[in-house]
Short mmCIF file of C-alpha atoms in Angstrom, two decimals:
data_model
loop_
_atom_site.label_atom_id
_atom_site.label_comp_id
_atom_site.label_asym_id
_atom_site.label_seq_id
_atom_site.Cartn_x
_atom_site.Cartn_y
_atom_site.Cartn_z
CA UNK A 1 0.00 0.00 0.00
CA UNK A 2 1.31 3.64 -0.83
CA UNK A 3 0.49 6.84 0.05
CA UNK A 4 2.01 10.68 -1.54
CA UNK A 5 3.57 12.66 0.75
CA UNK A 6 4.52 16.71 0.41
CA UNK A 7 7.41 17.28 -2.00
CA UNK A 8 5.73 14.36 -4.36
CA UNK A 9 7.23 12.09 -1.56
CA UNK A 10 5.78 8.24 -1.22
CA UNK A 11 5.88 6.27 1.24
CA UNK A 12 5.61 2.15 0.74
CA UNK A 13 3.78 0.04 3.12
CA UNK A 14 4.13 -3.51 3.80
CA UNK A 15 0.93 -5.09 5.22
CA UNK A 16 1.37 -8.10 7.65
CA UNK A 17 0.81 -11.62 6.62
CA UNK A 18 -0.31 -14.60 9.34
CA UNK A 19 1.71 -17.42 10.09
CA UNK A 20 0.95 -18.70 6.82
CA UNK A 21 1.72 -16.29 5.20
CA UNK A 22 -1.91 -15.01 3.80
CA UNK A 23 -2.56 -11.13 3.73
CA UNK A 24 -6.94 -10.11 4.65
CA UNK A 25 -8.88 -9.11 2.11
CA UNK A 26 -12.24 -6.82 2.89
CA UNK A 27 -14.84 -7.13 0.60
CA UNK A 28 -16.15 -3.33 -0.30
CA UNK A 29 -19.91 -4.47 -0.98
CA UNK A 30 -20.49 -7.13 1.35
CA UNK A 31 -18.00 -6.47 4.05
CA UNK A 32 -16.82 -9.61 4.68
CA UNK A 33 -13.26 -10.85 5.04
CA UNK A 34 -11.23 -13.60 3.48
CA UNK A 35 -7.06 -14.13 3.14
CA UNK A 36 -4.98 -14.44 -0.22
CA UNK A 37 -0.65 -16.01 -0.45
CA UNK A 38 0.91 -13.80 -2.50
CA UNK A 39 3.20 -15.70 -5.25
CA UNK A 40 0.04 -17.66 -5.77
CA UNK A 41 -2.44 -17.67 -8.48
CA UNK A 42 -2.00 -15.69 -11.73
CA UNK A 43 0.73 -13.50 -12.31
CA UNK A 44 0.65 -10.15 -14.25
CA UNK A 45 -0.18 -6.39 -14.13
CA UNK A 46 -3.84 -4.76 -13.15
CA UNK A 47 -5.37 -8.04 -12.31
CA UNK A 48 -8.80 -7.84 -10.61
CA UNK A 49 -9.81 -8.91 -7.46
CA UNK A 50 -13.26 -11.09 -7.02
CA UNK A 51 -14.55 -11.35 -3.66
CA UNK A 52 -14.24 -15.14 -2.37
CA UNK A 53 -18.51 -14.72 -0.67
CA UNK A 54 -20.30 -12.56 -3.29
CA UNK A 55 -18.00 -12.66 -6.61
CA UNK A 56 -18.17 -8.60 -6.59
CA UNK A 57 -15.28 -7.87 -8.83
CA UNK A 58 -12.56 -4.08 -8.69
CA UNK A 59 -9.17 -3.43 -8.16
CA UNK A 60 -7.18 -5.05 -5.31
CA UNK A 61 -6.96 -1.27 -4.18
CA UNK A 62 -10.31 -1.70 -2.96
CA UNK A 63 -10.08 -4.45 -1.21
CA UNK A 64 -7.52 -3.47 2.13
CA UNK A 65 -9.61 -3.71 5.43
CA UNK A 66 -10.19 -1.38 7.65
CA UNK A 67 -7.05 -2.36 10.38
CA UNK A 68 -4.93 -2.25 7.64
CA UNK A 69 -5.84 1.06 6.75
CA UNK A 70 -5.51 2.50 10.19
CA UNK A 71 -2.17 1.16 10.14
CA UNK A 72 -0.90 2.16 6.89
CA UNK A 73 -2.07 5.78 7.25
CA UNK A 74 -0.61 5.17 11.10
CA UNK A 75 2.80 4.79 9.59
CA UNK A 76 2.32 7.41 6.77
CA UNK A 77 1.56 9.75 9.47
CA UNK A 78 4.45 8.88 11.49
CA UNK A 79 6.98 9.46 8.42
CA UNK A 80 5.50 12.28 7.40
CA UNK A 81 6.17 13.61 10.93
CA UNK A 82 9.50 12.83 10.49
CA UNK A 83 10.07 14.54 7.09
CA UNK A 84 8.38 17.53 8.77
CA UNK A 85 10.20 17.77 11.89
CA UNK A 86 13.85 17.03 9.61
CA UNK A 87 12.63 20.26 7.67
CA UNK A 88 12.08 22.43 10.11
CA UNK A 89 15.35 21.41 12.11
CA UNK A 90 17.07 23.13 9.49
CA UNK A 91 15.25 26.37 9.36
CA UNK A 92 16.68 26.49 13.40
CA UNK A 93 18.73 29.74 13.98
CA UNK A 94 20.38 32.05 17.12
CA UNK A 95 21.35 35.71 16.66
CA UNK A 96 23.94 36.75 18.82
CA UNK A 97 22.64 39.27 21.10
CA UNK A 98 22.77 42.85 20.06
CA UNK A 99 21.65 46.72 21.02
CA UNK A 100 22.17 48.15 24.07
CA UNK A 101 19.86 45.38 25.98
CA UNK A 102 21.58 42.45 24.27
CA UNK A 103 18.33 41.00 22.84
CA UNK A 104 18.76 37.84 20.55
CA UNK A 105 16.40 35.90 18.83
CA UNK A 106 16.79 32.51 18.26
CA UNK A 107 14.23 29.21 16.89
CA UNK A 108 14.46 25.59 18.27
CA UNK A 109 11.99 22.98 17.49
CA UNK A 110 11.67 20.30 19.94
CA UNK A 111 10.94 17.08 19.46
CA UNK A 112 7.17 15.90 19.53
CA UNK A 113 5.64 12.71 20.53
CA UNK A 114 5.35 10.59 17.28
CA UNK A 115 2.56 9.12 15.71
CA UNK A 116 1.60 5.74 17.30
CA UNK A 117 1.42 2.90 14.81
CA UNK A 118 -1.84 1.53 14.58
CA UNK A 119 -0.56 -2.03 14.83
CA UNK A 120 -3.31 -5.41 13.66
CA UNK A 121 -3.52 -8.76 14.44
CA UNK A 122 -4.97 -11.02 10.99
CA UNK A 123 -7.60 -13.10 12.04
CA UNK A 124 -7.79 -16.43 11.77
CA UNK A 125 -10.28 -17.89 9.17
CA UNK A 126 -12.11 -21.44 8.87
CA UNK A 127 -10.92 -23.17 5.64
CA UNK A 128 -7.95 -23.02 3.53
CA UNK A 129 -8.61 -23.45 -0.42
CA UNK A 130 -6.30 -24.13 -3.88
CA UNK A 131 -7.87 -23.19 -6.84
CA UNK A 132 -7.91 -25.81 -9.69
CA UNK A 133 -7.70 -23.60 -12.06
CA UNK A 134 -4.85 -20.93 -11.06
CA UNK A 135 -3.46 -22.13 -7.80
CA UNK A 136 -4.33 -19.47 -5.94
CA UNK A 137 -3.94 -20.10 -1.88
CA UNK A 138 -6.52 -18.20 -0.37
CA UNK A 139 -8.82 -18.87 3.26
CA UNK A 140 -12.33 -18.39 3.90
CA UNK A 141 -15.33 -18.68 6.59
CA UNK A 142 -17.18 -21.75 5.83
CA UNK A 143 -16.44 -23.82 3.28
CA UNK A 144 -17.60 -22.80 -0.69
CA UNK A 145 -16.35 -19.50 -2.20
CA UNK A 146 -15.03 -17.52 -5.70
CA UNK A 147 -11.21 -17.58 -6.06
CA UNK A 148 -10.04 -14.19 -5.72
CA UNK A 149 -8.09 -14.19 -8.70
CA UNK A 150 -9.76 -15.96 -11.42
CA UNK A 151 -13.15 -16.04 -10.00
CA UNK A 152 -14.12 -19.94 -10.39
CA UNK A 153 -16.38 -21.51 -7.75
CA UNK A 154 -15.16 -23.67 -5.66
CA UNK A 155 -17.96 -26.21 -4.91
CA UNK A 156 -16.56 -29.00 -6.92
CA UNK A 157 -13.56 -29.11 -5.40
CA UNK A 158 -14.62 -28.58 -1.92
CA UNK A 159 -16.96 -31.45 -3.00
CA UNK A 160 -14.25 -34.11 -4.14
CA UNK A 161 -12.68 -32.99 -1.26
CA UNK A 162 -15.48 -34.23 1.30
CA UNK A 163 -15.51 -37.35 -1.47
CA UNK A 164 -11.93 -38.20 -0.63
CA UNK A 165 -12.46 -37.88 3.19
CA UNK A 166 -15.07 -40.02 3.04
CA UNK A 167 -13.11 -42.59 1.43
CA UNK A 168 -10.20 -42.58 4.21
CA UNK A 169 -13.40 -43.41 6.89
CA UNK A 170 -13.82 -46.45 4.67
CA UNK A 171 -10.53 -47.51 4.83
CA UNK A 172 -10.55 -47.31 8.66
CA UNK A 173 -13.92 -49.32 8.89
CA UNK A 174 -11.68 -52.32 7.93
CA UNK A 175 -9.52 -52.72 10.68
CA UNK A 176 -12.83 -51.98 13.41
CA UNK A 177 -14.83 -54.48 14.75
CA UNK A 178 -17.82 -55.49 12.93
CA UNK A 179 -20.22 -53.36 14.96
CA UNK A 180 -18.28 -50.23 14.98
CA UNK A 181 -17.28 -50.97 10.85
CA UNK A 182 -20.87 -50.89 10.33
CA UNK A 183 -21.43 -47.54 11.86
CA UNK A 184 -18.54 -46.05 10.11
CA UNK A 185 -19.79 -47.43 6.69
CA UNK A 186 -23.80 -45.77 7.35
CA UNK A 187 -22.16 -42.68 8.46
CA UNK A 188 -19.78 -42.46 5.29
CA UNK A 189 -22.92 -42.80 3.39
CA UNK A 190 -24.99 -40.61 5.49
CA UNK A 191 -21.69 -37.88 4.92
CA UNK A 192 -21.81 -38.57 1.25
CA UNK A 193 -25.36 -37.55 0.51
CA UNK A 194 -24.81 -34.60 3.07
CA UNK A 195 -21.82 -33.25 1.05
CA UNK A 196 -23.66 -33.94 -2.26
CA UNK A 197 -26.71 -31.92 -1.05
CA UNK A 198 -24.07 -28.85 0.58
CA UNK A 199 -22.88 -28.92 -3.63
CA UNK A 200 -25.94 -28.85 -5.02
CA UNK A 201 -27.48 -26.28 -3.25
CA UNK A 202 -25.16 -24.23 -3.53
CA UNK A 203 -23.81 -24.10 -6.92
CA UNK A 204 -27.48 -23.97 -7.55
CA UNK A 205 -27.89 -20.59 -5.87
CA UNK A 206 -24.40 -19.63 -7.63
CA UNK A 207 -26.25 -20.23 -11.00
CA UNK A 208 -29.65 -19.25 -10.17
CA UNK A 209 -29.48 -15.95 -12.56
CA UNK A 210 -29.38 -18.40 -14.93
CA UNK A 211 -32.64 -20.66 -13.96
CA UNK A 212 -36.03 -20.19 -14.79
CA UNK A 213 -37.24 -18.87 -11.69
CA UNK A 214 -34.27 -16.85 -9.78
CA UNK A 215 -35.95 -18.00 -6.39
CA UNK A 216 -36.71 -21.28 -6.85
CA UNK A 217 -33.51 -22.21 -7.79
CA UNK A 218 -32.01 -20.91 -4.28
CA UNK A 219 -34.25 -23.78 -2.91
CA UNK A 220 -33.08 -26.85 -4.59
CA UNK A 221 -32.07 -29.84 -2.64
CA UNK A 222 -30.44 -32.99 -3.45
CA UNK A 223 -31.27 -35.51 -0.58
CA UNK A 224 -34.11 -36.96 -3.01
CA UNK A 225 -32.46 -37.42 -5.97
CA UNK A 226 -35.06 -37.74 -8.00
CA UNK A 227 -36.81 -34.44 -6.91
CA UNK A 228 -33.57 -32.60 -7.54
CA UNK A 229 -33.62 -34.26 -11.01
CA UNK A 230 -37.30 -33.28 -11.72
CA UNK A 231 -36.30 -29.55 -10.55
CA UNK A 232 -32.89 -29.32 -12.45
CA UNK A 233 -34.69 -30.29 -15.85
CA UNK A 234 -37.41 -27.29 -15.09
CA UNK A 235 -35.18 -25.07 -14.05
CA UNK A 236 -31.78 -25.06 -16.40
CA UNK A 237 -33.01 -27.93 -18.92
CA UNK A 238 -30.68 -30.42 -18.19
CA UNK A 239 -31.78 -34.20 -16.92
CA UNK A 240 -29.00 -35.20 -14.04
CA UNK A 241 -29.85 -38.93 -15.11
CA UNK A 242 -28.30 -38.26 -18.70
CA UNK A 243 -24.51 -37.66 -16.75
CA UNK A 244 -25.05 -41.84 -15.63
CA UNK A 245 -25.60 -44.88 -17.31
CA UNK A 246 -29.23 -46.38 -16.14
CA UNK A 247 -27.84 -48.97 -14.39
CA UNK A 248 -25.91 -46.02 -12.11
CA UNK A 249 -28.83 -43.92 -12.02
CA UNK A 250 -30.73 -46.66 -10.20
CA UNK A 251 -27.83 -47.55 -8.29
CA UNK A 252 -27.23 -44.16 -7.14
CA UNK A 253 -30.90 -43.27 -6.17
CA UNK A 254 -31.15 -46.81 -4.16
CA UNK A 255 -27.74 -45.40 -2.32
CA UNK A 256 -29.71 -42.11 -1.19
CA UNK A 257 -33.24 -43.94 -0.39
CA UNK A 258 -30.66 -45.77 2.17
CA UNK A 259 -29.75 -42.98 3.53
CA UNK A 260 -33.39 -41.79 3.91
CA UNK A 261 -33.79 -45.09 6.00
CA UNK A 262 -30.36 -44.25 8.14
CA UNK A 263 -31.50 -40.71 8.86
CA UNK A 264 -35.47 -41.21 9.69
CA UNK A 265 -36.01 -45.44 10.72
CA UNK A 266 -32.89 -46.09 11.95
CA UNK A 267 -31.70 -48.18 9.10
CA UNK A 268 -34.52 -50.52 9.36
CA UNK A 269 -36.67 -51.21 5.78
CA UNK A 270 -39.78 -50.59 5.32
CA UNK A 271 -42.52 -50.82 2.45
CA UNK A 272 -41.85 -47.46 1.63
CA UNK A 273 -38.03 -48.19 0.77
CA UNK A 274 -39.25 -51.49 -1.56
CA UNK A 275 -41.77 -49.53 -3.71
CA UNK A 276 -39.40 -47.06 -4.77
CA UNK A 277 -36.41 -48.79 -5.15
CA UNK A 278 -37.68 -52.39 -6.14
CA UNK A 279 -34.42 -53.94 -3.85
CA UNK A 280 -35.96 -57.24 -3.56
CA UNK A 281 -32.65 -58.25 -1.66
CA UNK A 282 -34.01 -55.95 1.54
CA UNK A 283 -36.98 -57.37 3.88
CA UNK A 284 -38.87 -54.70 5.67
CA UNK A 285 -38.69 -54.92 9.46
CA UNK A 286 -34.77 -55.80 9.22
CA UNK A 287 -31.80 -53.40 8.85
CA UNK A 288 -30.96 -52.44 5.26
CA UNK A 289 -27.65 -53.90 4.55
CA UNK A 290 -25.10 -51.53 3.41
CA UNK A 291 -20.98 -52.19 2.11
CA UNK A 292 -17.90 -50.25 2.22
CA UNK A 293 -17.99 -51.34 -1.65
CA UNK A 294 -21.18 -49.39 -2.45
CA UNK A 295 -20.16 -46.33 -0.48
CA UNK A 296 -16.97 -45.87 -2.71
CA UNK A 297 -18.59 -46.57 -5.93
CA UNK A 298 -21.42 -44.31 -4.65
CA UNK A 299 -18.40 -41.73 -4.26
CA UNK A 300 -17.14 -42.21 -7.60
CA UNK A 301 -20.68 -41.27 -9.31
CA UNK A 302 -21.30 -38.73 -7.29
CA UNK A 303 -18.05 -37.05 -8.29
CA UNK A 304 -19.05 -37.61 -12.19
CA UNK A 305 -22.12 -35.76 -11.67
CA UNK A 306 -20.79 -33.11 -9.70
CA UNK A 307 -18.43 -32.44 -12.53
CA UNK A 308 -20.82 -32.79 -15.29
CA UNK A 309 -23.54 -30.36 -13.02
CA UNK A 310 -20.59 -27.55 -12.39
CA UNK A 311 -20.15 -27.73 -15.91
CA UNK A 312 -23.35 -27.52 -16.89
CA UNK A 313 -24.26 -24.29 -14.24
CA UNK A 314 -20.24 -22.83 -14.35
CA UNK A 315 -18.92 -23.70 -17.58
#
């Protein structure tokens, strides 16, 4: 940050990173604050800023917070003080006295207390992101958010990432007991369909100025699969089944009607579960069976039609 002083002076500030070495950001529409690593990301002259919570797009001028603004102008102030006080030093003088009462006149300028630096402590921030696309390290509250230097959404990545995570629970089912391996495996699934919903909805919201109806498409949800499919098709035209083979499609639709039955009958089956999914393997009344095998391959679709749906909304 710089700042012209008297004399077409300018005075350089260096604004202080965290222990990572990420400078704040402060958003100028919606106030909010996220962190950038410089040597990341793209490289070149002018380059814009986007804001990682609302995508509002200016210079990276625009984007200091308020602490660090205090402080720069803090240390401005304090140099400036300096430059002053060095200028008047030499405009000091003493006349020797003369006349018949010996009068002199003389100037002295004494020192004054200097400006106190308005020092700032970053604050620490909830997630840590690499763009795909450009590399960028930046940090965030929460979890989705634009890169602040190329702008793309983050929501399939943060998705893949919850996708991967979900994997390494399924590799420590296999060393647990078979109780205990049997909770981890419904809760991987339960996580799955959780993180899968978190995407949806919210690249959903991110594209919603391109749906049908702006407001609906803020309200999409993706634990029934098939009702997200229904409101995909009327809202952007697409049909989420067309991203799988048929065989998938069912598969991946039985996957979330298990998780219904995890989340609301405590994994137990019931008539409900058999008309929609036609699992003749299940028997209502008795716990719906459910494999570390199925969980990863349900992770591996869900990945392909993240992709093809952040394509589809993003580009």
């Amino acid at each position: 940050m710089s700042f012209n002083l008297p004399n077409r002076m300018q005075v350089s500030v260096t604004l202080r990173r965290d222990e990572k070495g990420l400078t704040a950001r402060e958003c100028p529409k919606c106030k909010k604050v996220f962190k950038v690593k410089s040597g990341t990301g793209l490289t070149g002259k002018n380059l814009p800023c986007h804001c990682a919570y609302c995508g509002h797009i200016a210079g990276h001028d625009h984007f200091y917070t308020k602490e660090q603004i205090k402080y720069a102008r803090s240390v401005a102030m304090r140099k400036f003080g300096e430059i002053l006080h060095g200028e008047l030093k030499k405009l000091e003088f003493e006349t020797r006295p003369q006349g018949p009462f010996g009068l002199s006149i003389s100037m002295k300028v004494q020192p004054n207390s200097p400006e106190p630096i308005r020092y700032y402590y970053e604050k620490k921030l909830e997630t840590d992101v690499t763009c795909d696309r450009c590399t960028l390290l930046y940090a965030i509250y929460g979890e989705f958010a634009f890169c602040p230097d190329c702008g793309s959404h983050n929501s399939i990545t943060i998705l893949k990432k919850n996708i991967e995570f979900i994997g390494k629970m399924l590799v420590l089912a296999e060393s647990q007991e078979p109780a205990m391996a049997e909770r981890l495996i419904g809760d991987a699934l339960e996580n799955l369909v959780s993180a899968f919903d978190g995407f949806g909805r919210e690249i959903c919201s991110v594209a919603s100025p391109k749906a049908s109806n702006l407001e609906e498409a803020k309200d999409v949800r993706f634990q029934n699969l098939r009702g997200a499919q229904k409101r995909l098709q009327k809202l952007f035209g697409f049909d989420l089944s067309s991203f799988l083979k048929p065989d998938e499609w069912k598969f991946v639709c039985q996957c979330f009607e298990k998780r219904h039955l995890l989340a609301h009958k405590m994994g137990v089956v019931d008539d409900d579960y058999i008309q929609v999914t036609s699992d003749h393997s299940a028997v209502v009344g008795r716990k719906i069976l459910i494999t570390a095998t199925e969980v990863q391959r349900l992770g591996t679709s869900l990945a392909q039609l993240g992709t093809q749906i952040s394509k589809q909304l993003l580009g």
